[in-house]
Amino acid sequence: QYWTEVSDATPANPNDHRYFVESWGWARDTSSRQISTRKVEQEVEIIIKRGFVYALFASSGGVSAGNQKTIYGDIYSAADVTINNHTELWANDAGFQGDGDLTTAGQLWIPSGSNLTIEGDVLAGTHLQDDNPGSSYGGDVTVAAGSAFFNKATVAGKVSLFGTVLPGSDLTAGSLGENLVTLDPVTVDPLPDFDWTRITAVHGGPHSIDGTTAATGPVFVWSTWGNFDAWFKANRSDLFGWHYVTDSGSHTWRLAVGGGTTFGDDFMLVYDGQLTVDGSSNIDPASAPVTVTIVGNTTTSDLQFGKNLSSNDDHRWVMYSKGSVGAKNLATIYGVVYGETDNSVNHLEVHFRPPNNDIGFIFGSERRVVARPFVWREVPDDPLPCVLP
């Protein structure tokens, strides 16, 4: 016979989905003459793989970690990941989801001189090549369908390989398993799809076309960047609504030039061309947290974070492009960065924060819930919190 109780392990933090499991067992049963009672306990984290759950996500184009990339949360790539100078991946701050894990369905390559630190687990699909001397991995390292090379690397957890640690490697690890045939393949998750018609289906009503119709929103369609800019400059002290710029050209959206920019409520900008977002902005504290969603709507769209793009915990970005995304220089984002390709050049810092809403997005195979158990331990028996039937 057995009895189990599950309780919230972190009741003070609604963003932390950890639960405490206590189990009592009796052999043969509670009425046996020679009854034996044992108790074990374990903490389990429920990871919700639904919607926007990664700090940085790249699809078939993969990730190129440019100079000085710092991520608080998790990274996923459906293709190869290349780590460059001074890349750090940490557990998320402020109690939000993300343990500093890196997952790639392709290979992970760390060139020499990369100064790599990864606090969480690493899961690589095809190969891991770490030429950087002194890389630090705070969790487990798994290569699902290949081998690995390490150059003076330290792995706090276990290393699990379908293949082997290649000759010439220098590795210090908690444990090592090679030539394993039971490793699960890395799931290839597609970039979430985006459909503008879902916006209009939710909000309905007439839409403002280039600001010339009687309707005042909240859904706006703009034929040129110039028309959108004129509306933006006239309303920059209290931005609102869902906006679609059908112009296929390039544009730089300067938030901090010519006066302050304040988002009074959740805001979305969808475009067909290329966009660079520069500068800092504010939100209306009465509406916090405010989600600002930027969507590159075509496979040729490019979304670049220009100089000094910044936000805070109450000002959350959804940076999404069906093409490429990346930081040009000095971007700090509280939110998520999703694209077909990450081509960041210099200094991208992301703190994962879930958006208030994901209207317009269609999520695919990443809709799943994972229970991740921590170490279980046997403890002395204590009285049950209830009477047995």
GROMACS .gro file of C-alpha atoms in nm:
model
  389
    1GLN     CA    1   0.000   0.000   0.000
    2TYR     CA    2   0.112   0.357  -0.055
    3TRP     CA    3  -0.005   0.714   0.004
    4THR     CA    4   0.116   1.026  -0.177
    5GLU     CA    5   0.082   1.400  -0.113
    6VAL     CA    6   0.173   1.677  -0.358
    7SER     CA    7   0.215   2.038  -0.242
    8ASP     CA    8   0.335   2.366  -0.393
    9ALA     CA    9   0.706   2.397  -0.318
   10THR     CA   10   0.713   2.774  -0.382
   11PRO     CA   11   0.369   2.913  -0.288
   12ALA     CA   12   0.500   3.268  -0.264
   13ASN     CA   13   0.607   3.271  -0.632
   14PRO     CA   14   0.331   3.207  -0.888
   15ASN     CA   15   0.589   3.202  -1.169
   16ASP     CA   16   0.773   2.903  -1.019
   17HIS     CA   17   0.601   2.571  -1.100
   18ARG     CA   18   0.783   2.344  -0.855
   19TYR     CA   19   0.600   2.087  -0.646
   20PHE     CA   20   0.700   1.877  -0.348
   21VAL     CA   21   0.604   1.507  -0.360
   22GLU     CA   22   0.597   1.296  -0.042
   23SER     CA   23   0.528   0.922  -0.065
   24TRP     CA   24   0.474   0.671   0.215
   25GLY     CA   25   0.480   0.297   0.143
   26TRP     CA   26   0.398  -0.008   0.355
   27ALA     CA   27   0.507  -0.366   0.290
   28ARG     CA   28   0.307  -0.575   0.275
   29ASP     CA   29   0.025  -0.343   0.390
   30THR     CA   30  -0.076  -0.129   0.684
   31SER     CA   31  -0.234  -0.423   0.868
   32SER     CA   32   0.055  -0.669   0.830
   33ARG     CA   33   0.196  -0.819   1.147
   34GLN     CA   34   0.550  -0.739   1.034
   35ILE     CA   35   0.474  -0.405   0.870
   36SER     CA   36   0.763  -0.207   0.720
   37THR     CA   37   0.714   0.164   0.649
   38ARG     CA   38   0.932   0.366   0.412
   39LYS     CA   39   0.909   0.729   0.301
   40VAL     CA   40   1.066   0.909   0.004
   41GLU     CA   41   1.038   1.270  -0.110
   42GLN     CA   42   1.118   1.448  -0.433
   43GLU     CA   43   1.084   1.792  -0.589
   44VAL     CA   44   0.942   1.811  -0.943
   45GLU     CA   45   0.934   2.113  -1.173
   46ILE     CA   46   0.654   2.141  -1.428
   47ILE     CA   47   0.796   2.303  -1.742
   48ILE     CA   48   0.527   2.442  -1.970
   49LYS     CA   49   0.647   2.421  -2.330
   50ARG     CA   50   0.369   2.631  -2.474
   51GLY     CA   51   0.371   2.970  -2.639
   52PHE     CA   52   0.685   3.178  -2.597
   53VAL     CA   53   0.898   2.983  -2.350
   54TYR     CA   54   1.256   3.056  -2.464
   55ALA     CA   55   1.456   3.374  -2.420
   56LEU     CA   56   1.616   3.319  -2.763
   57PHE     CA   57   1.474   3.093  -3.035
   58ALA     CA   58   1.612   3.031  -3.384
   59SER     CA   59   1.469   2.798  -3.645
   60SER     CA   60   1.644   2.652  -3.952
   61GLY     CA   61   1.894   2.938  -3.975
   62GLY     CA   62   2.050   2.866  -3.637
   63VAL     CA   63   2.226   3.092  -3.386
   64SER     CA   64   2.545   3.290  -3.426
   65ALA     CA   65   2.638   3.426  -3.085
   66GLY     CA   66   2.817   3.751  -3.162
   67ASN     CA   67   3.041   3.945  -2.929
   68GLN     CA   68   2.911   3.971  -2.570
   69LYS     CA   69   2.581   3.784  -2.563
   70THR     CA   70   2.422   3.734  -2.220
   71ILE     CA   71   2.099   3.538  -2.190
   72TYR     CA   72   1.894   3.488  -1.874
   73GLY     CA   73   1.668   3.195  -1.957
   74ASP     CA   74   1.691   2.920  -2.220
   75ILE     CA   75   1.809   2.907  -2.582
   76TYR     CA   76   1.668   2.680  -2.854
   77SER     CA   77   1.788   2.635  -3.211
   78ALA     CA   78   1.662   2.396  -3.478
   79ALA     CA   79   2.002   2.423  -3.652
   80ASP     CA   80   2.369   2.473  -3.563
   81VAL     CA   81   2.476   2.707  -3.284
   82THR     CA   82   2.809   2.890  -3.301
   83ILE     CA   83   2.936   3.056  -2.983
   84ASN     CA   84   3.167   3.353  -3.015
   85ASN     CA   85   3.346   3.585  -2.774
   86HIS     CA   86   3.213   3.621  -2.419
   87THR     CA   87   2.884   3.430  -2.431
   88GLU     CA   88   2.702   3.368  -2.103
   89LEU     CA   89   2.383   3.171  -2.046
   90TRP     CA   90   2.237   3.200  -1.695
   91ALA     CA   91   1.931   3.084  -1.506
   92ASN     CA   92   1.653   3.338  -1.537
   93ASP     CA   93   1.617   3.613  -1.280
   94ALA     CA   94   1.319   3.728  -1.072
   95GLY     CA   95   1.173   3.378  -1.050
   96PHE     CA   96   1.072   3.343  -1.415
   97GLN     CA   97   1.113   3.026  -1.621
   98GLY     CA   98   1.452   2.927  -1.760
   99ASP     CA   99   1.749   2.745  -1.607
  100GLY     CA  100   2.017   2.858  -1.850
  101ASP     CA  101   1.971   2.558  -2.081
  102LEU     CA  102   2.091   2.543  -2.442
  103THR     CA  103   1.925   2.304  -2.690
  104THR     CA  104   2.019   2.265  -3.055
  105ALA     CA  105   1.898   2.007  -3.303
  106GLY     CA  106   2.223   2.061  -3.493
  107GLN     CA  107   2.580   2.087  -3.366
  108LEU     CA  108   2.724   2.317  -3.101
  109TRP     CA  109   3.056   2.475  -3.197
  110ILE     CA  110   3.261   2.685  -2.953
  111PRO     CA  111   3.572   2.828  -3.123
  112SER     CA  112   3.890   2.899  -2.930
  113GLY     CA  113   3.883   3.220  -2.725
  114SER     CA  114   3.506   3.221  -2.679
  115ASN     CA  115   3.499   3.266  -2.298
  116LEU     CA  116   3.192   3.049  -2.259
  117THR     CA  117   2.980   3.000  -1.945
  118ILE     CA  118   2.656   2.797  -1.948
  119GLU     CA  119   2.481   2.755  -1.614
  120GLY     CA  120   2.222   2.499  -1.721
  121ASP     CA  121   2.208   2.183  -1.933
  122VAL     CA  122   2.334   2.148  -2.290
  123LEU     CA  123   2.161   1.921  -2.542
  124ALA     CA  124   2.318   1.898  -2.888
  125GLY     CA  125   2.175   1.693  -3.170
  126THR     CA  126   2.468   1.594  -3.391
  127HIS     CA  127   2.803   1.700  -3.241
  128LEU     CA  128   2.971   1.921  -2.981
  129GLN     CA  129   3.302   2.083  -3.069
  130ASP     CA  130   3.443   2.292  -2.782
  131ASP     CA  131   3.781   2.439  -2.877
  132ASN     CA  132   3.765   2.708  -2.610
  133PRO     CA  133   4.007   2.644  -2.323
  134GLY     CA  134   3.826   2.643  -1.991
  135SER     CA  135   3.456   2.636  -2.082
  136SER     CA  136   3.227   2.595  -1.781
  137TYR     CA  137   2.903   2.393  -1.793
  138GLY     CA  138   2.691   2.409  -1.479
  139GLY     CA  139   2.457   2.120  -1.563
  140ASP     CA  140   2.456   1.808  -1.782
  141VAL     CA  141   2.590   1.783  -2.137
  142THR     CA  142   2.422   1.544  -2.383
  143VAL     CA  143   2.497   1.475  -2.749
  144ALA     CA  144   2.206   1.275  -2.885
  145ALA     CA  145   2.355   1.145  -3.210
  146GLY     CA  146   2.728   1.213  -3.218
  147SER     CA  147   3.056   1.260  -3.036
  148ALA     CA  148   3.220   1.552  -2.854
  149PHE     CA  149   3.552   1.730  -2.818
  150PHE     CA  150   3.644   1.936  -2.510
  151ASN     CA  151   3.943   2.163  -2.448
  152LYS     CA  152   3.997   2.185  -2.070
  153ALA     CA  153   3.622   2.199  -2.006
  154THR     CA  154   3.450   2.149  -1.671
  155VAL     CA  155   3.105   1.989  -1.658
  156ALA     CA  156   2.938   1.993  -1.316
  157GLY     CA  157   2.688   1.721  -1.408
  158LYS     CA  158   2.705   1.414  -1.628
  159VAL     CA  159   2.818   1.386  -1.989
  160SER     CA  160   2.607   1.150  -2.200
  161LEU     CA  161   2.717   1.070  -2.556
  162PHE     CA  162   2.578   0.858  -2.835
  163GLY     CA  163   2.940   0.849  -2.954
  164THR     CA  164   3.262   0.913  -2.763
  165VAL     CA  165   3.481   1.186  -2.621
  166LEU     CA  166   3.721   1.240  -2.910
  167PRO     CA  167   4.099   1.185  -2.869
  168GLY     CA  168   4.289   1.488  -2.744
  169SER     CA  169   4.005   1.609  -2.527
  170ASP     CA  170   4.059   1.745  -2.176
  171LEU     CA  171   3.741   1.705  -1.971
  172THR     CA  172   3.650   1.713  -1.604
  173ALA     CA  173   3.296   1.590  -1.544
  174GLY     CA  174   3.075   1.460  -1.266
  175SER     CA  175   3.023   1.138  -1.463
  176LEU     CA  176   3.070   1.015  -1.818
  177GLY     CA  177   2.866   0.779  -2.034
  178GLU     CA  178   2.981   0.695  -2.387
  179ASN     CA  179   2.841   0.489  -2.677
  180LEU     CA  180   2.489   0.521  -2.535
  181VAL     CA  181   2.213   0.397  -2.767
  182THR     CA  182   1.908   0.501  -2.567
  183LEU     CA  183   1.937   0.879  -2.603
  184ASP     CA  184   1.626   1.054  -2.728
  185PRO     CA  185   1.666   1.261  -3.048
  186VAL     CA  186   1.638   1.639  -3.021
  187THR     CA  187   1.290   1.760  -3.111
  188VAL     CA  188   1.289   1.997  -3.408
  189ASP     CA  189   1.048   2.277  -3.317
  190PRO     CA  190   0.939   2.516  -3.593
  191LEU     CA  191   0.923   2.892  -3.557
  192PRO     CA  192   0.570   2.979  -3.444
  193ASP     CA  193   0.359   3.099  -3.734
  194PHE     CA  194   0.200   3.443  -3.744
  195ASP     CA  195  -0.131   3.534  -3.907
  196TRP     CA  196  -0.244   3.899  -3.918
  197THR     CA  197  -0.605   3.794  -3.979
  198ARG     CA  198  -0.616   3.655  -3.624
  199ILE     CA  199  -0.573   4.014  -3.499
  200THR     CA  200  -0.870   4.139  -3.695
  201ALA     CA  201  -1.075   3.834  -3.595
  202VAL     CA  202  -1.019   3.916  -3.228
  203HIS     CA  203  -1.071   4.291  -3.246
  204GLY     CA  204  -1.316   4.313  -3.537
  205GLY     CA  205  -1.474   4.636  -3.652
  206PRO     CA  206  -1.354   4.881  -3.920
  207HIS     CA  207  -0.983   4.946  -3.947
  208SER     CA  208  -0.800   5.270  -4.002
  209ILE     CA  209  -0.625   5.264  -4.343
  210ASP     CA  210  -0.341   5.517  -4.348
  211GLY     CA  211  -0.536   5.716  -4.088
  212THR     CA  212  -0.788   5.834  -4.350
  213THR     CA  213  -1.096   5.638  -4.247
  214ALA     CA  214  -1.332   5.735  -3.968
  215ALA     CA  215  -1.218   5.441  -3.758
  216THR     CA  216  -0.958   5.521  -3.494
  217GLY     CA  217  -0.840   5.167  -3.433
  218PRO     CA  218  -0.730   4.974  -3.250
  219VAL     CA  219  -0.632   4.804  -3.580
  220PHE     CA  220  -0.435   5.019  -3.826
  221VAL     CA  221  -0.299   4.937  -4.173
  222TRP     CA  222  -0.030   5.162  -4.322
  223SER     CA  223   0.084   5.155  -4.686
  224THR     CA  224   0.417   5.332  -4.622
  225TRP     CA  225   0.665   5.374  -4.339
  226GLY     CA  226   0.620   5.750  -4.379
  227ASN     CA  227   0.249   5.731  -4.302
  228PHE     CA  228   0.313   5.515  -3.997
  229ASP     CA  229   0.587   5.752  -3.879
  230ALA     CA  230   0.353   6.050  -3.902
  231TRP     CA  231   0.099   5.874  -3.679
  232PHE     CA  232   0.376   5.761  -3.442
  233LYS     CA  233   0.517   6.111  -3.396
  234ALA     CA  234   0.170   6.250  -3.327
  235ASN     CA  235   0.092   5.980  -3.069
  236ARG     CA  236   0.431   5.891  -2.924
  237SER     CA  237   0.333   6.006  -2.574
  238ASP     CA  238   0.064   5.734  -2.551
  239LEU     CA  239   0.109   5.460  -2.813
  240PHE     CA  240  -0.159   5.195  -2.855
  241GLY     CA  241  -0.309   4.954  -3.108
  242TRP     CA  242  -0.213   4.688  -3.363
  243HIS     CA  243  -0.033   4.822  -3.673
  244TYR     CA  244   0.055   4.661  -4.007
  245VAL     CA  245   0.299   4.841  -4.240
  246THR     CA  246   0.278   4.678  -4.585
  247ASP     CA  247   0.576   4.878  -4.717
  248SER     CA  248   0.847   4.631  -4.826
  249GLY     CA  249   1.133   4.880  -4.785
  250SER     CA  250   1.375   4.943  -4.499
  251HIS     CA  251   1.309   5.170  -4.202
  252THR     CA  252   1.472   5.280  -3.877
  253TRP     CA  253   1.227   5.337  -3.593
  254ARG     CA  254   1.390   5.584  -3.355
  255LEU     CA  255   1.212   5.572  -3.023
  256ALA     CA  256   1.423   5.823  -2.830
  257VAL     CA  257   1.482   6.090  -3.095
  258GLY     CA  258   1.272   6.408  -3.088
  259GLY     CA  259   1.102   6.342  -2.755
  260GLY     CA  260   1.012   6.057  -2.530
  261THR     CA  261   0.812   5.753  -2.638
  262THR     CA  262   0.556   5.597  -2.403
  263PHE     CA  263   0.350   5.284  -2.464
  264GLY     CA  264   0.016   5.333  -2.290
  265ASP     CA  265  -0.097   4.973  -2.346
  266ASP     CA  266   0.001   4.654  -2.529
  267PHE     CA  267   0.126   4.747  -2.877
  268MET     CA  268   0.202   4.549  -3.195
  269LEU     CA  269   0.388   4.654  -3.510
  270VAL     CA  270   0.384   4.413  -3.807
  271TYR     CA  271   0.581   4.486  -4.125
  272ASP     CA  272   0.678   4.327  -4.457
  273GLY     CA  273   1.016   4.491  -4.511
  274GLN     CA  274   1.322   4.542  -4.290
  275LEU     CA  275   1.333   4.727  -3.960
  276THR     CA  276   1.591   4.860  -3.714
  277VAL     CA  277   1.462   4.969  -3.372
  278ASP     CA  278   1.677   5.229  -3.193
  279GLY     CA  279   1.670   5.387  -2.851
  280SER     CA  280   1.479   5.358  -2.527
  281SER     CA  281   1.113   5.405  -2.440
  282ASN     CA  282   0.878   5.404  -2.142
  283ILE     CA  283   0.542   5.255  -2.048
  284ASP     CA  284   0.242   5.387  -1.862
  285PRO     CA  285   0.293   5.249  -1.506
  286ALA     CA  286  -0.084   5.214  -1.466
  287SER     CA  287  -0.085   4.953  -1.747
  288ALA     CA  288   0.222   4.756  -1.637
  289PRO     CA  289   0.335   4.511  -1.752
  290VAL     CA  290   0.305   4.626  -2.114
  291THR     CA  291   0.398   4.396  -2.404
  292VAL     CA  292   0.540   4.555  -2.720
  293THR     CA  293   0.539   4.305  -3.009
  294ILE     CA  294   0.741   4.359  -3.327
  295VAL     CA  295   0.676   4.115  -3.615
  296GLY     CA  296   0.876   4.078  -3.935
  297ASN     CA  297   0.605   3.917  -4.146
  298THR     CA  298   0.800   3.772  -4.441
  299THR     CA  299   1.092   3.534  -4.482
  300THR     CA  300   1.300   3.827  -4.614
  301SER     CA  301   1.216   4.050  -4.318
  302ASP     CA  302   1.510   4.153  -4.103
  303LEU     CA  303   1.466   4.281  -3.746
  304GLN     CA  304   1.769   4.453  -3.596
  305PHE     CA  305   1.804   4.596  -3.247
  306GLY     CA  306   1.992   4.921  -3.288
  307LYS     CA  307   2.203   5.117  -3.045
  308ASN     CA  308   2.083   5.140  -2.685
  309LEU     CA  309   1.754   4.958  -2.731
  310SER     CA  310   1.649   4.890  -2.373
  311SER     CA  311   1.359   4.799  -2.146
  312ASN     CA  312   1.284   4.670  -1.797
  313ASP     CA  313   1.074   4.409  -1.617
  314ASP     CA  314   0.746   4.596  -1.677
  315HIS     CA  315   0.830   4.679  -2.039
  316ARG     CA  316   0.838   4.349  -2.228
  317TRP     CA  317   0.930   4.293  -2.591
  318VAL     CA  318   0.829   4.015  -2.827
  319MET     CA  319   1.093   4.046  -3.100
  320TYR     CA  320   0.987   3.809  -3.381
  321SER     CA  321   1.075   3.772  -3.747
  322LYS     CA  322   1.008   3.507  -4.009
  323GLY     CA  323   1.349   3.616  -4.140
  324SER     CA  324   1.644   3.717  -3.925
  325VAL     CA  325   1.677   3.884  -3.585
  326GLY     CA  326   1.981   4.025  -3.415
  327ALA     CA  327   2.151   4.295  -3.213
  328LYS     CA  328   2.369   4.554  -3.381
  329ASN     CA  329   2.492   4.714  -3.061
  330LEU     CA  330   2.398   4.744  -2.693
  331ALA     CA  331   2.048   4.596  -2.677
  332THR     CA  332   1.889   4.492  -2.346
  333ILE     CA  333   1.555   4.316  -2.385
  334TYR     CA  334   1.314   4.192  -2.121
  335GLY     CA  335   1.097   3.951  -2.316
  336VAL     CA  336   1.169   3.706  -2.600
  337VAL     CA  337   1.366   3.704  -2.926
  338TYR     CA  338   1.239   3.462  -3.196
  339GLY     CA  339   1.354   3.436  -3.557
  340GLU     CA  340   1.441   3.203  -3.841
  341THR     CA  341   1.804   3.307  -3.787
  342ASP     CA  342   1.985   3.490  -3.508
  343ASN     CA  343   2.263   3.703  -3.658
  344SER     CA  344   2.352   3.921  -3.360
  345VAL     CA  345   2.675   4.117  -3.397
  346ASN     CA  346   2.741   4.286  -3.065
  347HIS     CA  347   2.610   4.290  -2.709
  348LEU     CA  348   2.268   4.131  -2.688
  349GLU     CA  349   2.126   4.084  -2.337
  350VAL     CA  350   1.791   3.907  -2.296
  351HIS     CA  351   1.597   3.845  -1.975
  352PHE     CA  352   1.315   3.601  -2.048
  353ARG     CA  353   0.971   3.737  -1.967
  354PRO     CA  354   0.647   3.585  -2.099
  355PRO     CA  355   0.427   3.826  -2.299
  356ASN     CA  356   0.085   3.932  -2.175
  357ASN     CA  357  -0.071   3.789  -2.490
  358ASP     CA  358   0.033   3.615  -2.810
  359ILE     CA  359  -0.257   3.718  -3.036
  360GLY     CA  360  -0.181   3.637  -3.398
  361PHE     CA  361   0.065   3.356  -3.328
  362ILE     CA  362   0.006   2.987  -3.398
  363PHE     CA  363   0.218   2.745  -3.200
  364GLY     CA  364   0.304   2.396  -3.320
  365SER     CA  365   0.482   2.093  -3.179
  366GLU     CA  366   0.637   2.287  -2.889
  367ARG     CA  367   0.297   2.271  -2.712
  368ARG     CA  368   0.381   2.023  -2.442
  369VAL     CA  369   0.433   2.001  -2.069
  370VAL     CA  370   0.742   1.837  -1.922
  371ALA     CA  371   0.782   1.720  -1.561
  372ARG     CA  372   1.147   1.747  -1.463
  373PRO     CA  373   1.229   1.557  -1.143
  374PHE     CA  374   1.510   1.652  -0.909
  375VAL     CA  375   1.696   1.403  -0.687
  376TRP     CA  376   1.472   1.187  -0.468
  377ARG     CA  377   1.579   1.083  -0.122
  378GLU     CA  378   1.457   0.848   0.147
  379VAL     CA  379   1.375   1.019   0.474
  380PRO     CA  380   1.262   0.900   0.818
  381ASP     CA  381   0.897   0.810   0.840
  382ASP     CA  382   0.667   1.067   0.999
  383PRO     CA  383   0.291   1.075   1.072
  384LEU     CA  384   0.058   1.104   0.773
  385PRO     CA  385  -0.125   1.434   0.728
  386CYS     CA  386  -0.452   1.241   0.717
  387VAL     CA  387  -0.616   0.923   0.845
  388LEU     CA  388  -0.587   0.618   0.622
  389PRO     CA  389  -0.915   0.478   0.491
   0.00000   0.00000   0.00000
